[in-house]
mmCIF file of C-alpha atoms and ligand atoms in Angstrom:
data_model
loop_
_atom_site.group_PDB
_atom_site.id
_atom_site.type_symbol
_atom_site.label_atom_id
_atom_site.label_comp_id
_atom_site.label_asym_id
_atom_site.label_seq_id
_atom_site.Cartn_x
_atom_site.Cartn_y
_atom_site.Cartn_z
ATOM 1 C CA MET A 1 -81.771 -8.491 0.205
ATOM 2 C CA LYS A 2 -79.820 -9.719 -2.863
ATOM 3 C CA GLN A 3 -77.088 -7.931 -4.760
ATOM 4 C CA SER A 4 -78.474 -6.434 -7.988
ATOM 5 C CA LYS A 5 -77.588 -8.454 -11.087
ATOM 6 C CA SER A 6 -77.600 -5.320 -13.270
ATOM 7 C CA GLU A 7 -73.772 -5.001 -13.230
ATOM 8 C CA PHE A 8 -73.514 -8.580 -14.546
ATOM 9 C CA TRP A 9 -75.861 -8.198 -17.505
ATOM 10 C CA SER A 10 -73.408 -9.388 -20.160
ATOM 11 C CA GLY A 11 -70.557 -11.904 -19.961
ATOM 12 C CA GLU A 12 -68.990 -10.507 -23.141
ATOM 13 C CA GLU A 13 -68.998 -6.988 -21.722
ATOM 14 C CA TYR A 14 -67.583 -8.204 -18.361
ATOM 15 C CA ASP A 15 -64.655 -9.895 -20.113
ATOM 16 C CA ALA A 16 -64.026 -6.852 -22.334
ATOM 17 C CA GLN A 17 -63.684 -4.763 -19.165
ATOM 18 C CA TYR A 18 -62.008 -7.196 -16.751
ATOM 19 C CA GLY A 19 -60.609 -9.999 -18.941
ATOM 20 C CA LYS A 20 -56.969 -9.185 -18.174
ATOM 21 C CA ALA A 21 -57.427 -8.183 -14.530
ATOM 22 C CA TYR A 22 -57.146 -11.552 -12.799
ATOM 23 C CA SER A 23 -53.535 -12.694 -13.298
ATOM 24 C CA ASN A 24 -52.624 -12.305 -9.598
ATOM 25 C CA GLU A 25 -55.683 -14.310 -8.482
ATOM 26 C CA ILE A 26 -54.895 -17.060 -10.985
ATOM 27 C CA SER A 27 -51.258 -17.217 -9.934
ATOM 28 C CA PHE A 28 -52.149 -17.300 -6.196
ATOM 29 C CA LEU A 29 -54.719 -20.064 -6.706
ATOM 30 C CA HIS A 30 -52.415 -21.975 -9.041
ATOM 31 C CA ASP A 31 -49.777 -22.107 -6.260
ATOM 32 C CA LEU A 32 -52.386 -23.020 -3.641
ATOM 33 C CA LEU A 33 -53.775 -25.880 -5.753
ATOM 34 C CA ALA A 34 -50.213 -27.210 -6.131
ATOM 35 C CA THR A 35 -49.438 -26.843 -2.402
ATOM 36 C CA TYR A 36 -52.567 -28.786 -1.446
ATOM 37 C CA GLN A 37 -52.073 -31.268 -4.316
ATOM 38 C CA ALA A 38 -55.653 -30.441 -5.203
ATOM 39 C CA SER A 39 -57.440 -32.206 -8.022
ATOM 40 C CA SER A 40 -60.787 -30.431 -7.760
ATOM 41 C CA LEU A 41 -61.880 -26.782 -7.615
ATOM 42 C CA LEU A 42 -65.244 -25.183 -6.933
ATOM 43 C CA ASP A 43 -65.372 -21.513 -7.957
ATOM 44 C CA VAL A 44 -68.344 -19.878 -6.193
ATOM 45 C CA CYS A 45 -69.652 -16.676 -7.853
ATOM 46 C CA CYS A 46 -67.464 -17.640 -10.831
ATOM 47 C CA GLY A 47 -68.797 -15.014 -13.239
ATOM 48 C CA THR A 48 -67.581 -15.814 -16.768
ATOM 49 C CA GLY A 49 -64.970 -18.289 -15.494
ATOM 50 C CA LEU A 50 -62.048 -15.858 -15.863
ATOM 51 C CA VAL A 51 -60.373 -17.646 -12.948
ATOM 52 C CA THR A 52 -62.008 -21.099 -13.226
ATOM 53 C CA ILE A 53 -61.073 -21.815 -16.845
ATOM 54 C CA PRO A 54 -57.291 -21.199 -16.708
ATOM 55 C CA LEU A 55 -57.044 -23.119 -13.417
ATOM 56 C CA SER A 56 -58.833 -26.188 -14.802
ATOM 57 C CA ASN A 57 -55.732 -27.272 -16.786
ATOM 58 C CA ASN A 58 -54.062 -29.251 -14.022
ATOM 59 C CA LEU A 59 -57.235 -30.518 -12.329
ATOM 60 C CA SER A 60 -59.452 -33.521 -12.777
ATOM 61 C CA ARG A 61 -62.567 -31.415 -12.117
ATOM 62 C CA ALA A 62 -63.481 -27.726 -11.974
ATOM 63 C CA VAL A 63 -66.999 -26.423 -11.344
ATOM 64 C CA GLY A 64 -68.203 -22.818 -11.332
ATOM 65 C CA ILE A 65 -71.514 -21.560 -9.984
ATOM 66 C CA ASP A 66 -73.018 -18.094 -10.353
ATOM 67 C CA PHE A 67 -76.555 -16.680 -10.124
ATOM 68 C CA SER A 68 -76.288 -14.474 -13.224
ATOM 69 C CA SER A 69 -77.406 -16.372 -16.332
ATOM 70 C CA PRO A 70 -75.577 -14.154 -18.900
ATOM 71 C CA MET A 71 -72.310 -14.698 -16.988
ATOM 72 C CA VAL A 72 -72.807 -18.481 -16.744
ATOM 73 C CA GLU A 73 -73.896 -18.762 -20.398
ATOM 74 C CA PHE A 74 -70.716 -17.014 -21.544
ATOM 75 C CA ALA A 75 -68.559 -19.179 -19.244
ATOM 76 C CA ILE A 76 -70.140 -22.295 -20.806
ATOM 77 C CA GLU A 77 -69.542 -20.929 -24.324
ATOM 78 C CA LYS A 78 -65.871 -20.109 -23.584
ATOM 79 C CA SER A 79 -65.163 -23.544 -22.076
ATOM 80 C CA ALA A 80 -67.098 -25.638 -24.630
ATOM 81 C CA ALA A 81 -63.914 -27.476 -25.683
ATOM 82 C CA VAL A 82 -62.797 -28.258 -22.105
ATOM 83 C CA ASP A 83 -63.910 -31.663 -20.769
ATOM 84 C CA ASN A 84 -63.269 -31.368 -17.058
ATOM 85 C CA ILE A 85 -65.172 -28.138 -16.388
ATOM 86 C CA SER A 86 -68.816 -27.302 -15.807
ATOM 87 C CA PHE A 87 -70.735 -24.138 -14.972
ATOM 88 C CA CYS A 88 -74.158 -23.968 -13.320
ATOM 89 C CA GLU A 89 -76.567 -21.141 -12.672
ATOM 90 C CA MET A 90 -77.082 -21.326 -8.901
ATOM 91 C CA ASP A 91 -77.412 -19.014 -5.922
ATOM 92 C CA ALA A 92 -74.442 -19.335 -3.549
ATOM 93 C CA VAL A 93 -76.850 -18.951 -0.632
ATOM 94 C CA ASP A 94 -78.610 -22.279 -1.179
ATOM 95 C CA PHE A 95 -76.750 -24.446 -3.697
ATOM 96 C CA ASN A 96 -76.079 -28.161 -3.285
ATOM 97 C CA LEU A 97 -73.909 -30.012 -5.801
ATOM 98 C CA GLY A 98 -73.897 -33.225 -3.745
ATOM 99 C CA THR A 99 -70.114 -33.486 -3.915
ATOM 100 C CA GLN A 100 -67.004 -31.981 -2.308
ATOM 101 C CA PHE A 101 -63.896 -30.206 -3.576
ATOM 102 C CA ASP A 102 -60.260 -29.786 -2.483
ATOM 103 C CA VAL A 103 -60.328 -26.012 -2.995
ATOM 104 C CA VAL A 104 -63.273 -23.608 -3.010
ATOM 105 C CA SER A 105 -62.563 -20.115 -4.359
ATOM 106 C CA MET A 106 -64.458 -16.823 -4.401
ATOM 107 C CA THR A 107 -62.711 -13.997 -6.260
ATOM 108 C CA GLY A 108 -63.636 -10.488 -7.434
ATOM 109 C CA ASN A 109 -64.824 -9.400 -3.946
ATOM 110 C CA ALA A 110 -67.954 -11.532 -4.412
ATOM 111 C CA PHE A 111 -67.584 -12.256 -0.660
ATOM 112 C CA GLN A 112 -69.106 -8.768 -0.203
ATOM 113 C CA ALA A 113 -72.199 -9.601 -2.275
ATOM 114 C CA PHE A 114 -73.991 -11.175 0.700
ATOM 115 C CA ILE A 115 -75.584 -8.187 2.359
ATOM 116 C CA SER A 116 -77.669 -9.714 5.138
ATOM 117 C CA ASN A 117 -75.966 -11.801 7.815
ATOM 118 C CA ALA A 118 -78.516 -14.556 7.155
ATOM 119 C CA ASP A 119 -77.429 -14.829 3.498
ATOM 120 C CA PHE A 120 -73.744 -14.492 4.419
ATOM 121 C CA LEU A 121 -73.934 -17.314 6.987
ATOM 122 C CA SER A 122 -75.987 -19.465 4.649
ATOM 123 C CA MET A 123 -73.379 -18.992 1.881
ATOM 124 C CA LEU A 124 -70.541 -19.883 4.311
ATOM 125 C CA ASN A 125 -72.445 -23.002 5.375
ATOM 126 C CA ARG A 126 -72.910 -24.065 1.728
ATOM 127 C CA VAL A 127 -69.196 -23.473 1.081
ATOM 128 C CA LYS A 128 -68.255 -25.538 4.149
ATOM 129 C CA ASN A 129 -70.499 -28.418 3.027
ATOM 130 C CA HIS A 130 -68.686 -28.489 -0.317
ATOM 131 C CA MET A 131 -65.163 -28.562 1.205
ATOM 132 C CA GLY A 132 -63.649 -32.033 1.289
ATOM 133 C CA ASP A 133 -61.500 -33.381 4.141
ATOM 134 C CA ASN A 134 -58.585 -30.949 4.497
ATOM 135 C CA GLY A 135 -60.287 -28.690 1.949
ATOM 136 C CA VAL A 136 -59.662 -24.946 1.897
ATOM 137 C CA PHE A 137 -61.739 -21.931 0.969
ATOM 138 C CA VAL A 138 -60.078 -18.767 -0.421
ATOM 139 C CA PHE A 139 -61.790 -15.401 -0.744
ATOM 140 C CA ASP A 140 -61.023 -11.704 -1.125
ATOM 141 C CA ALA A 141 -62.857 -8.679 0.270
ATOM 142 C CA ARG A 142 -62.376 -4.983 0.803
ATOM 143 C CA LEU A 143 -62.474 -3.904 4.455
ATOM 144 C CA PRO A 144 -64.558 -1.132 6.083
ATOM 145 C CA CYS A 145 -61.873 1.586 6.274
ATOM 146 C CA PRO A 146 -62.883 5.245 5.738
ATOM 147 C CA GLU A 147 -61.469 5.222 2.201
ATOM 148 C CA ASN A 148 -63.637 2.257 1.151
ATOM 149 C CA LEU A 149 -66.786 3.759 2.733
ATOM 150 C CA GLU A 150 -66.347 7.211 1.215
ATOM 151 C CA VAL A 151 -69.403 8.553 -0.621
ATOM 152 C CA THR A 152 -69.199 10.796 -3.668
ATOM 153 C CA SER A 153 -71.606 13.593 -4.540
ATOM 154 C CA GLY A 154 -72.142 12.452 -8.121
ATOM 155 C CA TYR A 155 -70.639 10.398 -10.948
ATOM 156 C CA GLN A 156 -66.846 10.460 -11.223
ATOM 157 C CA TYR A 157 -64.686 9.020 -14.003
ATOM 158 C CA TRP A 158 -63.466 5.485 -13.112
ATOM 159 C CA SER A 159 -61.944 3.834 -16.172
ATOM 160 C CA SER A 160 -62.271 3.083 -19.894
ATOM 161 C CA TYR A 161 -62.300 -0.067 -21.988
ATOM 162 C CA ILE A 162 -63.124 -1.223 -25.512
ATOM 163 C CA SER A 163 -66.535 -2.921 -25.784
ATOM 164 C CA PRO A 164 -67.042 -6.282 -27.560
ATOM 165 C CA THR A 165 -68.299 -4.270 -30.570
ATOM 166 C CA GLY A 166 -65.084 -2.202 -30.636
ATOM 167 C CA GLU A 167 -66.421 1.015 -29.127
ATOM 168 C CA LYS A 168 -64.631 3.027 -26.463
ATOM 169 C CA VAL A 169 -66.610 2.958 -23.197
ATOM 170 C CA ASN A 170 -66.014 5.465 -20.398
ATOM 171 C CA VAL A 171 -67.099 4.159 -16.982
ATOM 172 C CA TYR A 172 -68.300 6.562 -14.287
ATOM 173 C CA GLY A 173 -69.149 5.659 -10.683
ATOM 174 C CA TRP A 174 -71.140 7.268 -7.897
ATOM 175 C CA ASP A 175 -70.702 5.793 -4.423
ATOM 176 C CA SER A 176 -73.489 6.136 -1.854
ATOM 177 C CA ALA A 177 -74.290 4.581 1.501
ATOM 178 C CA HIS A 178 -77.020 1.924 1.478
ATOM 179 C CA PRO A 179 -80.165 3.389 3.048
ATOM 180 C CA GLN A 180 -81.069 0.218 4.990
ATOM 181 C CA SER A 181 -77.839 -1.638 5.708
ATOM 182 C CA ASN A 182 -74.855 -0.502 7.815
ATOM 183 C CA ASP A 183 -71.404 -0.664 6.246
ATOM 184 C CA THR A 184 -72.976 -1.313 2.861
ATOM 185 C CA MET A 185 -72.209 0.818 -0.155
ATOM 186 C CA VAL A 186 -74.262 1.178 -3.306
ATOM 187 C CA HIS A 187 -71.920 1.750 -6.234
ATOM 188 C CA HIS A 188 -73.936 3.241 -9.120
ATOM 189 C CA VAL A 189 -72.221 2.707 -12.450
ATOM 190 C CA ARG A 190 -72.790 4.518 -15.741
ATOM 191 C CA ARG A 191 -71.171 3.418 -18.997
ATOM 192 C CA ASP A 192 -71.016 6.008 -21.768
ATOM 193 C CA TYR A 193 -70.536 4.436 -25.220
ATOM 194 C CA GLU A 194 -68.910 6.285 -28.120
ATOM 195 C CA ASN A 195 -72.194 6.109 -30.091
ATOM 196 C CA GLY A 196 -74.078 7.978 -27.337
ATOM 197 C CA ASP A 197 -75.678 4.922 -25.686
ATOM 198 C CA GLN A 198 -75.589 4.687 -21.909
ATOM 199 C CA TYR A 199 -75.921 1.684 -19.598
ATOM 200 C CA HIS A 200 -76.788 2.200 -15.938
ATOM 201 C CA SER A 201 -76.224 -0.436 -13.251
ATOM 202 C CA LYS A 202 -75.605 -0.659 -9.547
ATOM 203 C CA ILE A 203 -73.868 -3.022 -7.193
ATOM 204 C CA GLU A 204 -74.347 -3.283 -3.433
ATOM 205 C CA LEU A 205 -71.297 -4.337 -1.417
ATOM 206 C CA LYS A 206 -71.181 -5.111 2.305
ATOM 207 C CA TYR A 207 -67.938 -4.183 4.127
ATOM 208 C CA ARG A 208 -67.349 -6.549 7.083
ATOM 209 C CA SER A 209 -64.444 -6.119 9.490
ATOM 210 C CA ILE A 210 -61.929 -8.898 10.092
ATOM 211 C CA ASP A 211 -63.520 -9.522 13.507
ATOM 212 C CA GLU A 212 -66.967 -9.908 11.946
ATOM 213 C CA ILE A 213 -65.591 -12.190 9.223
ATOM 214 C CA VAL A 214 -63.745 -14.372 11.766
ATOM 215 C CA SER A 215 -66.785 -14.589 14.028
ATOM 216 C CA CYS A 216 -69.125 -15.549 11.124
ATOM 217 C CA LEU A 217 -66.628 -18.153 9.887
ATOM 218 C CA GLU A 218 -66.339 -19.661 13.369
ATOM 219 C CA SER A 219 -70.099 -19.768 13.824
ATOM 220 C CA VAL A 220 -70.344 -22.196 10.881
ATOM 221 C CA GLY A 221 -67.283 -24.256 11.905
ATOM 222 C CA LEU A 222 -64.653 -22.541 9.747
ATOM 223 C CA GLN A 223 -61.448 -20.712 10.687
ATOM 224 C CA LEU A 224 -59.245 -18.122 9.020
ATOM 225 C CA VAL A 225 -55.838 -19.794 8.842
ATOM 226 C CA ARG A 226 -53.873 -17.256 6.761
ATOM 227 C CA CYS A 227 -54.437 -13.834 5.355
ATOM 228 C CA TYR A 228 -52.709 -11.430 3.019
ATOM 229 C CA ALA A 229 -53.290 -7.830 1.984
ATOM 230 C CA ASP A 230 -53.746 -8.829 -1.679
ATOM 231 C CA TRP A 231 -53.370 -11.674 -4.183
ATOM 232 C CA LYS A 232 -49.638 -10.885 -4.525
ATOM 233 C CA LYS A 233 -49.266 -12.188 -0.926
ATOM 234 C CA THR A 234 -48.322 -8.799 0.509
ATOM 235 C CA PRO A 235 -48.258 -9.322 4.309
ATOM 236 C CA PHE A 236 -51.511 -8.334 6.021
ATOM 237 C CA THR A 237 -51.268 -5.491 8.580
ATOM 238 C CA LYS A 238 -53.749 -3.471 10.658
ATOM 239 C CA ALA A 239 -53.593 -0.809 7.950
ATOM 240 C CA SER A 240 -54.597 -3.189 5.131
ATOM 241 C CA LYS A 241 -57.674 -2.064 3.211
ATOM 242 C CA ARG A 242 -58.467 -5.501 1.839
ATOM 243 C CA ILE A 243 -57.969 -9.126 2.706
ATOM 244 C CA VAL A 244 -57.261 -12.336 0.869
ATOM 245 C CA GLY A 245 -58.174 -15.071 3.315
ATOM 246 C CA VAL A 246 -57.443 -18.805 3.416
ATOM 247 C CA VAL A 247 -60.008 -20.734 5.439
ATOM 248 C CA SER A 248 -60.195 -24.329 6.682
ATOM 249 C CA ALA A 249 -62.599 -26.330 8.848
ATOM 250 C CA LEU A 250 -62.267 -25.761 12.593
HETATM 251 C C1 SAM B 301 -67.304 -9.132 -9.454
HETATM 252 S S1 SAM B 301 -67.987 -10.606 -10.122
HETATM 253 C C2 SAM B 301 -66.649 -11.733 -9.891
HETATM 254 C C3 SAM B 301 -66.737 -12.891 -10.861
HETATM 255 C C4 SAM B 301 -65.574 -13.868 -10.809
HETATM 256 N N1 SAM B 301 -65.420 -14.444 -9.487
HETATM 257 C C5 SAM B 301 -64.285 -13.192 -11.236
HETATM 258 O O1 SAM B 301 -63.380 -13.089 -10.380
HETATM 259 O O2 SAM B 301 -64.185 -12.757 -12.397
HETATM 260 C C6 SAM B 301 -69.128 -11.115 -8.855
HETATM 261 C C7 SAM B 301 -69.976 -12.291 -9.291
HETATM 262 O O3 SAM B 301 -70.736 -12.730 -8.147
HETATM 263 C C8 SAM B 301 -71.986 -13.199 -8.615
HETATM 264 N N2 SAM B 301 -72.910 -13.282 -7.488
HETATM 265 C C9 SAM B 301 -73.297 -12.293 -6.654
HETATM 266 N N3 SAM B 301 -74.160 -12.757 -5.726
HETATM 267 C C10 SAM B 301 -74.312 -14.088 -5.977
HETATM 268 C C11 SAM B 301 -75.056 -15.121 -5.359
HETATM 269 N N4 SAM B 301 -75.868 -14.893 -4.319
HETATM 270 N N5 SAM B 301 -74.963 -16.368 -5.861
HETATM 271 C C12 SAM B 301 -74.168 -16.611 -6.944
HETATM 272 N N6 SAM B 301 -73.463 -15.668 -7.603
HETATM 273 C C13 SAM B 301 -73.520 -14.419 -7.106
HETATM 274 C C14 SAM B 301 -72.359 -12.185 -9.693
HETATM 275 O O4 SAM B 301 -73.332 -12.675 -10.580
HETATM 276 C C15 SAM B 301 -70.996 -11.959 -10.372
HETATM 277 O O5 SAM B 301 -70.809 -12.816 -11.477
#
């Protein structure tokens, strides 16, 4: 069971909506790369490279992989003038680049895109195989608290942005429980464009508890070494609704 690609149908549209939303992630990873004196970064589920491209400045090599071709194509277009970066269309569940990296990142809650445990474990195994000696993996995810698993009875207003063609877009979301998978939400999204057009998409997200995450990490030889409540390094507590985790080999 794969996450639908319908929400990631256009790199240009993704950047118009989220292009300025990743400064905390970039700053966190920038500090981490410096702390580990890292020279290489693998960004798994990189999307349009919003995080990969700015981080590539101080590295000898940055690679992004993502299974959505419009996202990867736009990442390649945006980074055409950058020598030390490459983007590949690959599924995080079964990719093999034949090389290892100092830091592996996964931002934008893509950690929740792996619905079945088989896919989740396979992705973690692939990540582990691409971590060099003393390498670290950093991810973020929302946790299965009542607030995050709340369903809505219909579409509700979420946000607005200006599309790549300059039109105002109002975004509405409708949250439902996945019919076949526990602790999985289906977020239906509707974008209403000023000219009357509509675009419908959906995104399935699995909400795993810390205990489940730790146990899956350990089963593939990884361990959670640090966690925060967000990318601003707010201390993690039992009440935290999301996690930013730093992972190393066991
Ligand atoms: C919310 S976006 C985050 C993109 C990017 N990490 C960022 O922070 O802007 C999630 C991304 O995960 C990708 N994705 C989901 N499942 C994937 C899989 N199995 N393999 C590779 N990419 C995947 C989607 O195509 C999408 O680009």
